[in-house]
């Protein structure tokens, strides 16, 4: 649940893993581990992630469909992510 929401809010902000990691004070690989659910951050990191993404800590606990996959054109470095640029696909 946390990992899907973290990725959702990062993509919604059109933020790269590197940008988010820099704001939070962790490595980009840590963000990857958090988003893939391989590691769970401590509460201090969760609070920093929430602040960087301008969401509440409780927003990370929203129950999302586990079959959703979020993708976007991260390669477009200078573009803004519109609400239509965020796609949700079911597997």
mmCIF file of N, CA, C and O in Angstrom, residues 2-91:
data_model
loop_
_atom_site.group_PDB
_atom_site.id
_atom_site.type_symbol
_atom_site.label_atom_id
_atom_site.label_comp_id
_atom_site.label_asym_id
_atom_site.label_seq_id
_atom_site.Cartn_x
_atom_site.Cartn_y
_atom_site.Cartn_z
ATOM 1 N N UNK A 2 1.811 1.371 0.949
ATOM 2 C CA UNK A 2 2.679 2.546 1.023
ATOM 3 C C UNK A 2 3.448 2.739 -0.277
ATOM 4 O O UNK A 2 3.532 3.841 -0.818
ATOM 5 N N UNK A 3 4.034 1.642 -0.796
ATOM 6 C CA UNK A 3 4.893 1.764 -1.964
ATOM 7 C C UNK A 3 4.135 2.255 -3.196
ATOM 8 O O UNK A 3 4.647 3.080 -3.948
ATOM 9 N N UNK A 4 2.913 1.796 -3.387
ATOM 10 C CA UNK A 4 2.112 2.253 -4.531
ATOM 11 C C UNK A 4 1.767 3.738 -4.387
ATOM 12 O O UNK A 4 1.815 4.496 -5.354
ATOM 13 N N UNK A 5 1.415 4.141 -3.171
ATOM 14 C CA UNK A 5 1.051 5.540 -2.941
ATOM 15 C C UNK A 5 2.247 6.465 -3.096
ATOM 16 O O UNK A 5 2.121 7.561 -3.631
ATOM 17 N N UNK A 6 3.406 6.028 -2.634
ATOM 18 C CA UNK A 6 4.609 6.844 -2.786
ATOM 19 C C UNK A 6 4.869 7.103 -4.267
ATOM 20 O O UNK A 6 5.090 8.246 -4.680
ATOM 21 N N UNK A 7 4.826 6.065 -5.060
ATOM 22 C CA UNK A 7 5.063 6.229 -6.498
ATOM 23 C C UNK A 7 3.974 7.091 -7.130
ATOM 24 O O UNK A 7 4.259 7.967 -7.957
ATOM 25 N N UNK A 8 2.722 6.873 -6.745
ATOM 26 C CA UNK A 8 1.607 7.659 -7.277
ATOM 27 C C UNK A 8 1.827 9.148 -7.034
ATOM 28 O O UNK A 8 1.721 9.964 -7.953
ATOM 29 N N UNK A 9 2.136 9.527 -5.789
ATOM 30 C CA UNK A 9 2.301 10.945 -5.473
ATOM 31 C C UNK A 9 3.562 11.532 -6.096
ATOM 32 O O UNK A 9 3.581 12.696 -6.493
ATOM 33 N N UNK A 10 4.615 10.734 -6.226
ATOM 34 C CA UNK A 10 5.833 11.226 -6.887
ATOM 35 C C UNK A 10 5.547 11.516 -8.358
ATOM 36 O O UNK A 10 5.904 12.576 -8.878
ATOM 37 N N UNK A 11 4.863 10.597 -9.032
ATOM 38 C CA UNK A 11 4.535 10.802 -10.440
ATOM 39 C C UNK A 11 3.552 11.954 -10.617
ATOM 40 O O UNK A 11 3.645 12.715 -11.578
ATOM 41 N N UNK A 12 2.635 12.078 -9.685
ATOM 42 C CA UNK A 12 1.657 13.173 -9.749
ATOM 43 C C UNK A 12 2.357 14.533 -9.671
ATOM 44 O O UNK A 12 1.928 15.495 -10.297
ATOM 45 N N UNK A 13 3.449 14.588 -8.917
ATOM 46 C CA UNK A 13 4.236 15.829 -8.798
ATOM 47 C C UNK A 13 5.244 15.978 -9.937
ATOM 48 O O UNK A 13 5.998 16.943 -9.967
ATOM 49 N N UNK A 14 5.266 15.003 -10.857
ATOM 50 C CA UNK A 14 6.210 15.001 -11.968
ATOM 51 C C UNK A 14 7.649 15.120 -11.460
ATOM 52 O O UNK A 14 8.447 15.902 -11.959
ATOM 53 N N UNK A 15 7.953 14.333 -10.461
ATOM 54 C CA UNK A 15 9.253 14.378 -9.807
ATOM 55 C C UNK A 15 10.019 13.085 -10.102
ATOM 56 O O UNK A 15 9.442 12.008 -10.073
ATOM 57 N N UNK A 16 11.293 13.225 -10.377
ATOM 58 C CA UNK A 16 12.114 12.036 -10.581
ATOM 59 C C UNK A 16 12.502 11.465 -9.224
ATOM 60 O O UNK A 16 12.413 12.142 -8.190
ATOM 61 N N UNK A 17 12.967 10.225 -9.244
ATOM 62 C CA UNK A 17 13.441 9.601 -8.010
ATOM 63 C C UNK A 17 14.626 10.385 -7.454
ATOM 64 O O UNK A 17 14.748 10.569 -6.243
ATOM 65 N N UNK A 18 15.472 10.855 -8.336
ATOM 66 C CA UNK A 18 16.650 11.616 -7.920
ATOM 67 C C UNK A 18 16.249 12.925 -7.243
ATOM 68 O O UNK A 18 16.821 13.296 -6.215
ATOM 69 N N UNK A 19 15.263 13.606 -7.793
ATOM 70 C CA UNK A 19 14.794 14.866 -7.201
ATOM 71 C C UNK A 19 14.188 14.628 -5.818
ATOM 72 O O UNK A 19 14.482 15.365 -4.871
ATOM 73 N N UNK A 20 13.354 13.608 -5.711
ATOM 74 C CA UNK A 20 12.728 13.298 -4.427
ATOM 75 C C UNK A 20 13.782 12.890 -3.408
ATOM 76 O O UNK A 20 13.758 13.348 -2.264
ATOM 77 N N UNK A 21 14.718 12.058 -3.822
ATOM 78 C CA UNK A 21 15.782 11.606 -2.924
ATOM 79 C C UNK A 21 16.583 12.790 -2.394
ATOM 80 O O UNK A 21 16.923 12.850 -1.209
ATOM 81 N N UNK A 22 16.867 13.748 -3.257
ATOM 82 C CA UNK A 22 17.621 14.934 -2.854
ATOM 83 C C UNK A 22 16.864 15.749 -1.807
ATOM 84 O O UNK A 22 17.464 16.234 -0.838
ATOM 85 N N UNK A 23 15.565 15.892 -1.979
ATOM 86 C CA UNK A 23 14.749 16.648 -1.020
ATOM 87 C C UNK A 23 14.656 15.949 0.332
ATOM 88 O O UNK A 23 14.571 16.604 1.374
ATOM 89 N N UNK A 24 14.663 14.620 0.298
ATOM 90 C CA UNK A 24 14.470 13.838 1.522
ATOM 91 C C UNK A 24 15.794 13.534 2.222
ATOM 92 O O UNK A 24 15.825 13.317 3.432
ATOM 93 N N UNK A 25 16.880 13.519 1.457
ATOM 94 C CA UNK A 25 18.182 13.221 2.051
ATOM 95 C C UNK A 25 18.525 11.737 2.041
ATOM 96 O O UNK A 25 19.195 11.247 2.945
ATOM 97 N N UNK A 26 18.026 11.026 1.022
ATOM 98 C CA UNK A 26 18.346 9.608 0.849
ATOM 99 C C UNK A 26 18.869 9.430 -0.577
ATOM 100 O O UNK A 26 18.837 10.353 -1.386
ATOM 101 N N UNK A 27 19.295 8.230 -0.897
ATOM 102 C CA UNK A 27 19.775 7.963 -2.253
ATOM 103 C C UNK A 27 18.596 7.663 -3.178
ATOM 104 O O UNK A 27 17.539 7.211 -2.714
ATOM 105 N N UNK A 28 18.770 7.894 -4.478
ATOM 106 C CA UNK A 28 17.713 7.528 -5.422
ATOM 107 C C UNK A 28 17.391 6.034 -5.362
ATOM 108 O O UNK A 28 16.238 5.637 -5.560
ATOM 109 N N UNK A 29 18.385 5.213 -5.055
ATOM 110 C CA UNK A 29 18.145 3.773 -4.941
ATOM 111 C C UNK A 29 17.210 3.474 -3.766
ATOM 112 O O UNK A 29 16.394 2.556 -3.845
ATOM 113 N N UNK A 30 17.306 4.256 -2.702
ATOM 114 C CA UNK A 30 16.393 4.088 -1.572
ATOM 115 C C UNK A 30 14.951 4.328 -2.009
ATOM 116 O O UNK A 30 14.047 3.580 -1.629
ATOM 117 N N UNK A 31 14.738 5.361 -2.825
ATOM 118 C CA UNK A 31 13.393 5.648 -3.331
ATOM 119 C C UNK A 31 12.903 4.455 -4.150
ATOM 120 O O UNK A 31 11.753 4.036 -4.026
ATOM 121 N N UNK A 32 13.787 3.889 -4.968
ATOM 122 C CA UNK A 32 13.427 2.706 -5.753
ATOM 123 C C UNK A 32 13.011 1.567 -4.843
ATOM 124 O O UNK A 32 11.985 0.917 -5.070
ATOM 125 N N UNK A 33 13.793 1.304 -3.801
ATOM 126 C CA UNK A 33 13.446 0.231 -2.856
ATOM 127 C C UNK A 33 12.099 0.491 -2.180
ATOM 128 O O UNK A 33 11.299 -0.422 -2.012
ATOM 129 N N UNK A 34 11.850 1.736 -1.778
ATOM 130 C CA UNK A 34 10.578 2.069 -1.137
ATOM 131 C C UNK A 34 9.410 1.852 -2.093
ATOM 132 O O UNK A 34 8.377 1.313 -1.713
ATOM 133 N N UNK A 35 9.570 2.305 -3.350
ATOM 134 C CA UNK A 35 8.482 2.196 -4.325
ATOM 135 C C UNK A 35 8.227 0.755 -4.755
ATOM 136 O O UNK A 35 7.113 0.427 -5.150
ATOM 137 N N UNK A 36 9.235 -0.075 -4.707
ATOM 138 C CA UNK A 36 9.054 -1.479 -5.078
ATOM 139 C C UNK A 36 8.622 -2.327 -3.885
ATOM 140 O O UNK A 36 8.373 -3.515 -4.033
ATOM 141 N N UNK A 37 8.567 -1.720 -2.714
ATOM 142 C CA UNK A 37 8.144 -2.438 -1.520
ATOM 143 C C UNK A 37 9.220 -3.357 -0.958
ATOM 144 O O UNK A 37 8.933 -4.201 -0.122
ATOM 145 N N UNK A 38 10.454 -3.178 -1.397
ATOM 146 C CA UNK A 38 11.555 -4.021 -0.919
ATOM 147 C C UNK A 38 12.068 -3.574 0.447
ATOM 148 O O UNK A 38 12.633 -4.382 1.185
ATOM 149 N N UNK A 39 11.891 -2.296 0.749
ATOM 150 C CA UNK A 39 12.273 -1.763 2.053
ATOM 151 C C UNK A 39 11.195 -0.808 2.527
ATOM 152 O O UNK A 39 10.486 -0.207 1.730
ATOM 153 N N UNK A 40 11.129 -0.655 3.837
ATOM 154 C CA UNK A 40 10.163 0.271 4.431
ATOM 155 C C UNK A 40 10.939 1.355 5.178
ATOM 156 O O UNK A 40 11.773 1.047 6.024
ATOM 157 N N UNK A 41 10.668 2.621 4.869
ATOM 158 C CA UNK A 41 11.373 3.708 5.541
ATOM 159 C C UNK A 41 10.885 3.900 6.969
ATOM 160 O O UNK A 41 9.760 3.523 7.312
ATOM 161 N N UNK A 42 11.725 4.506 7.788
ATOM 162 C CA UNK A 42 11.341 4.863 9.143
ATOM 163 C C UNK A 42 10.394 6.048 9.123
ATOM 164 O O UNK A 42 10.220 6.719 8.097
ATOM 165 N N UNK A 43 9.795 6.330 10.269
ATOM 166 C CA UNK A 43 8.811 7.411 10.346
ATOM 167 C C UNK A 43 9.409 8.770 9.991
ATOM 168 O O UNK A 43 8.745 9.593 9.357
ATOM 169 N N UNK A 44 10.667 9.007 10.339
ATOM 170 C CA UNK A 44 11.280 10.294 9.999
ATOM 171 C C UNK A 44 11.395 10.473 8.484
ATOM 172 O O UNK A 44 11.139 11.557 7.957
ATOM 173 N N UNK A 45 11.713 9.404 7.763
ATOM 174 C CA UNK A 45 11.796 9.470 6.306
ATOM 175 C C UNK A 45 10.393 9.605 5.709
ATOM 176 O O UNK A 45 10.187 10.379 4.764
ATOM 177 N N UNK A 46 9.422 8.907 6.268
ATOM 178 C CA UNK A 46 8.044 9.014 5.777
ATOM 179 C C UNK A 46 7.545 10.446 5.918
ATOM 180 O O UNK A 46 6.916 10.988 5.005
ATOM 181 N N UNK A 47 7.837 11.083 7.031
ATOM 182 C CA UNK A 47 7.433 12.483 7.227
ATOM 183 C C UNK A 47 8.116 13.382 6.214
ATOM 184 O O UNK A 47 7.496 14.303 5.665
ATOM 185 N N UNK A 48 9.391 13.133 5.941
ATOM 186 C CA UNK A 48 10.125 13.924 4.948
ATOM 187 C C UNK A 48 9.562 13.710 3.544
ATOM 188 O O UNK A 48 9.461 14.655 2.758
ATOM 189 N N UNK A 49 9.199 12.473 3.228
ATOM 190 C CA UNK A 49 8.593 12.178 1.925
ATOM 191 C C UNK A 49 7.265 12.915 1.779
ATOM 192 O O UNK A 49 6.983 13.510 0.729
ATOM 193 N N UNK A 50 6.455 12.875 2.827
ATOM 194 C CA UNK A 50 5.158 13.561 2.802
ATOM 195 C C UNK A 50 5.347 15.062 2.601
ATOM 196 O O UNK A 50 4.636 15.683 1.795
ATOM 197 N N UNK A 51 6.300 15.639 3.290
ATOM 198 C CA UNK A 51 6.559 17.075 3.158
ATOM 199 C C UNK A 51 7.036 17.409 1.750
ATOM 200 O O UNK A 51 6.570 18.377 1.141
ATOM 201 N N UNK A 52 7.958 16.611 1.214
ATOM 202 C CA UNK A 52 8.499 16.860 -0.126
ATOM 203 C C UNK A 52 7.419 16.728 -1.196
ATOM 204 O O UNK A 52 7.446 17.433 -2.209
ATOM 205 N N UNK A 53 6.463 15.830 -0.985
ATOM 206 C CA UNK A 53 5.401 15.601 -1.967
ATOM 207 C C UNK A 53 4.140 16.416 -1.675
ATOM 208 O O UNK A 53 3.160 16.339 -2.408
ATOM 209 N N UNK A 54 4.175 17.185 -0.595
ATOM 210 C CA UNK A 54 3.062 18.049 -0.196
ATOM 211 C C UNK A 54 1.776 17.236 0.025
ATOM 212 O O UNK A 54 0.704 17.575 -0.484
ATOM 213 N N UNK A 55 1.926 16.138 0.776
ATOM 214 C CA UNK A 55 0.785 15.303 1.157
ATOM 215 C C UNK A 55 0.855 15.047 2.652
ATOM 216 O O UNK A 55 1.870 15.331 3.296
ATOM 217 N N UNK A 56 -0.217 14.501 3.205
ATOM 218 C CA UNK A 56 -0.215 14.108 4.608
ATOM 219 C C UNK A 56 0.359 12.700 4.726
ATOM 220 O O UNK A 56 0.251 11.897 3.793
ATOM 221 N N UNK A 57 0.927 12.369 5.864
ATOM 222 C CA UNK A 57 1.436 11.019 6.099
ATOM 223 C C UNK A 57 0.318 10.004 5.897
ATOM 224 O O UNK A 57 0.527 8.938 5.305
ATOM 225 N N UNK A 58 -0.875 10.345 6.319
ATOM 226 C CA UNK A 58 -2.003 9.422 6.173
ATOM 227 C C UNK A 58 -2.362 9.151 4.719
ATOM 228 O O UNK A 58 -2.967 8.124 4.410
ATOM 229 N N UNK A 59 -1.985 10.049 3.806
ATOM 230 C CA UNK A 59 -2.254 9.817 2.382
ATOM 231 C C UNK A 59 -1.509 8.591 1.855
ATOM 232 O O UNK A 59 -1.929 7.978 0.879
ATOM 233 N N UNK A 60 -0.406 8.237 2.492
ATOM 234 C CA UNK A 60 0.341 7.054 2.084
ATOM 235 C C UNK A 60 -0.381 5.758 2.479
ATOM 236 O O UNK A 60 -0.013 4.690 2.026
ATOM 237 N N UNK A 61 -1.405 5.871 3.323
ATOM 238 C CA UNK A 61 -2.110 4.689 3.815
ATOM 239 C C UNK A 61 -3.402 4.391 3.069
ATOM 240 O O UNK A 61 -4.076 3.418 3.384
ATOM 241 N N UNK A 62 -3.741 5.211 2.075
ATOM 242 C CA UNK A 62 -4.951 4.991 1.294
ATOM 243 C C UNK A 62 -4.832 3.657 0.582
ATOM 244 O O UNK A 62 -3.800 3.338 -0.002
ATOM 245 N N UNK A 63 -5.871 2.866 0.638
ATOM 246 C CA UNK A 63 -5.856 1.544 0.017
ATOM 247 C C UNK A 63 -6.125 1.671 -1.473
ATOM 248 O O UNK A 63 -7.202 2.067 -1.887
ATOM 249 N N UNK A 64 -5.120 1.342 -2.274
ATOM 250 C CA UNK A 64 -5.259 1.365 -3.735
ATOM 251 C C UNK A 64 -5.331 -0.067 -4.250
ATOM 252 O O UNK A 64 -4.839 -0.987 -3.621
ATOM 253 N N UNK A 65 -5.902 -0.225 -5.403
ATOM 254 C CA UNK A 65 -5.977 -1.530 -6.057
ATOM 255 C C UNK A 65 -4.553 -2.014 -6.324
ATOM 256 O O UNK A 65 -3.781 -1.352 -7.007
ATOM 257 N N UNK A 66 -4.181 -3.148 -5.785
ATOM 258 C CA UNK A 66 -2.830 -3.687 -5.947
ATOM 259 C C UNK A 66 -2.512 -4.064 -7.385
ATOM 260 O O UNK A 66 -1.358 -4.274 -7.733
ATOM 261 N N UNK A 67 -3.519 -4.143 -8.254
ATOM 262 C CA UNK A 67 -3.279 -4.486 -9.651
ATOM 263 C C UNK A 67 -2.979 -3.275 -10.522
ATOM 264 O O UNK A 67 -2.680 -3.420 -11.698
ATOM 265 N N UNK A 68 -3.052 -2.064 -9.955
ATOM 266 C CA UNK A 68 -2.763 -0.862 -10.726
ATOM 267 C C UNK A 68 -1.261 -0.709 -10.921
ATOM 268 O O UNK A 68 -0.472 -0.952 -10.017
ATOM 269 N N UNK A 69 -0.902 -0.267 -12.107
ATOM 270 C CA UNK A 69 0.492 0.015 -12.430
ATOM 271 C C UNK A 69 0.541 1.453 -12.907
ATOM 272 O O UNK A 69 -0.190 1.840 -13.821
ATOM 273 N N UNK A 70 1.373 2.272 -12.296
ATOM 274 C CA UNK A 70 1.480 3.676 -12.660
ATOM 275 C C UNK A 70 2.714 3.887 -13.525
ATOM 276 O O UNK A 70 3.803 3.464 -13.166
ATOM 277 N N UNK A 71 2.528 4.569 -14.644
ATOM 278 C CA UNK A 71 3.652 4.888 -15.515
ATOM 279 C C UNK A 71 3.491 6.316 -16.015
ATOM 280 O O UNK A 71 2.383 6.857 -16.043
ATOM 281 N N UNK A 72 4.568 6.906 -16.407
ATOM 282 C CA UNK A 72 4.514 8.223 -17.029
ATOM 283 C C UNK A 72 5.801 8.418 -17.817
ATOM 284 O O UNK A 72 6.723 7.628 -17.732
ATOM 285 N N UNK A 73 5.855 9.482 -18.582
ATOM 286 C CA UNK A 73 7.027 9.759 -19.415
ATOM 287 C C UNK A 73 8.097 10.486 -18.634
ATOM 288 O O UNK A 73 8.317 11.668 -18.837
ATOM 289 N N UNK A 74 8.779 9.798 -17.743
ATOM 290 C CA UNK A 74 9.821 10.414 -16.919
ATOM 291 C C UNK A 74 10.964 10.960 -17.764
ATOM 292 O O UNK A 74 11.689 11.835 -17.354
ATOM 293 N N UNK A 75 11.089 10.461 -18.993
ATOM 294 C CA UNK A 75 12.145 10.913 -19.873
ATOM 295 C C UNK A 75 11.930 12.352 -20.324
ATOM 296 O O UNK A 75 12.852 12.994 -20.788
ATOM 297 N N UNK A 76 10.723 12.880 -20.159
ATOM 298 C CA UNK A 76 10.434 14.260 -20.551
ATOM 299 C C UNK A 76 10.808 15.189 -19.402
ATOM 300 O O UNK A 76 9.970 15.636 -18.649
ATOM 301 N N UNK A 77 12.075 15.498 -19.278
ATOM 302 C CA UNK A 77 12.596 16.227 -18.118
ATOM 303 C C UNK A 77 11.983 17.613 -17.937
ATOM 304 O O UNK A 77 11.784 18.059 -16.831
ATOM 305 N N UNK A 78 11.714 18.325 -19.002
ATOM 306 C CA UNK A 78 11.263 19.712 -18.873
ATOM 307 C C UNK A 78 9.767 19.890 -19.082
ATOM 308 O O UNK A 78 9.293 20.995 -19.227
ATOM 309 N N UNK A 79 9.023 18.817 -19.091
ATOM 310 C CA UNK A 79 7.586 18.939 -19.291
ATOM 311 C C UNK A 79 6.864 18.876 -17.950
ATOM 312 O O UNK A 79 7.388 18.393 -16.966
ATOM 313 N N UNK A 80 5.661 19.358 -17.946
ATOM 314 C CA UNK A 80 4.815 19.296 -16.753
ATOM 315 C C UNK A 80 3.876 18.110 -16.897
ATOM 316 O O UNK A 80 3.363 17.840 -17.976
ATOM 317 N N UNK A 81 3.644 17.400 -15.805
ATOM 318 C CA UNK A 81 2.768 16.242 -15.818
ATOM 319 C C UNK A 81 1.334 16.715 -15.643
ATOM 320 O O UNK A 81 0.960 17.222 -14.594
ATOM 321 N N UNK A 82 0.550 16.592 -16.684
ATOM 322 C CA UNK A 82 -0.858 16.967 -16.572
ATOM 323 C C UNK A 82 -1.636 15.783 -16.024
ATOM 324 O O UNK A 82 -1.127 14.669 -15.948
ATOM 325 N N UNK A 83 -2.866 16.027 -15.664
ATOM 326 C CA UNK A 83 -3.683 14.941 -15.116
ATOM 327 C C UNK A 83 -3.917 13.858 -16.169
ATOM 328 O O UNK A 83 -4.183 12.718 -15.844
ATOM 329 N N UNK A 84 -3.786 14.197 -17.444
ATOM 330 C CA UNK A 84 -3.967 13.209 -18.504
ATOM 331 C C UNK A 84 -2.692 12.420 -18.776
ATOM 332 O O UNK A 84 -2.730 11.396 -19.436
ATOM 333 N N UNK A 85 -1.557 12.865 -18.251
ATOM 334 C CA UNK A 85 -0.289 12.188 -18.500
ATOM 335 C C UNK A 85 -0.049 11.035 -17.544
ATOM 336 O O UNK A 85 0.886 10.278 -17.712
ATOM 337 N N UNK A 86 -0.863 10.909 -16.533
ATOM 338 C CA UNK A 86 -0.713 9.827 -15.563
ATOM 339 C C UNK A 86 -1.684 8.719 -15.949
ATOM 340 O O UNK A 86 -2.874 8.903 -15.968
ATOM 341 N N UNK A 87 -1.140 7.569 -16.295
ATOM 342 C CA UNK A 87 -1.970 6.469 -16.770
ATOM 343 C C UNK A 87 -2.031 5.378 -15.711
ATOM 344 O O UNK A 87 -1.067 5.082 -15.067
ATOM 345 N N UNK A 88 -3.169 4.765 -15.610
ATOM 346 C CA UNK A 88 -3.363 3.627 -14.718
ATOM 347 C C UNK A 88 -3.813 2.457 -15.566
ATOM 348 O O UNK A 88 -4.789 2.562 -16.290
ATOM 349 N N UNK A 89 -3.090 1.379 -15.477
ATOM 350 C CA UNK A 89 -3.431 0.177 -16.233
ATOM 351 C C UNK A 89 -3.704 -0.955 -15.259
ATOM 352 O O UNK A 89 -3.040 -1.086 -14.264
ATOM 353 N N UNK A 90 -4.668 -1.764 -15.592
ATOM 354 C CA UNK A 90 -4.900 -2.954 -14.775
ATOM 355 C C UNK A 90 -4.261 -4.139 -15.465
ATOM 356 O O UNK A 90 -4.200 -4.208 -16.686
ATOM 357 N N UNK A 91 -3.730 -5.023 -14.655
ATOM 358 C CA UNK A 91 -3.051 -6.200 -15.194
ATOM 359 C C UNK A 91 -4.027 -7.346 -15.268
ATOM 360 O O UNK A 91 -4.849 -7.541 -14.450
#
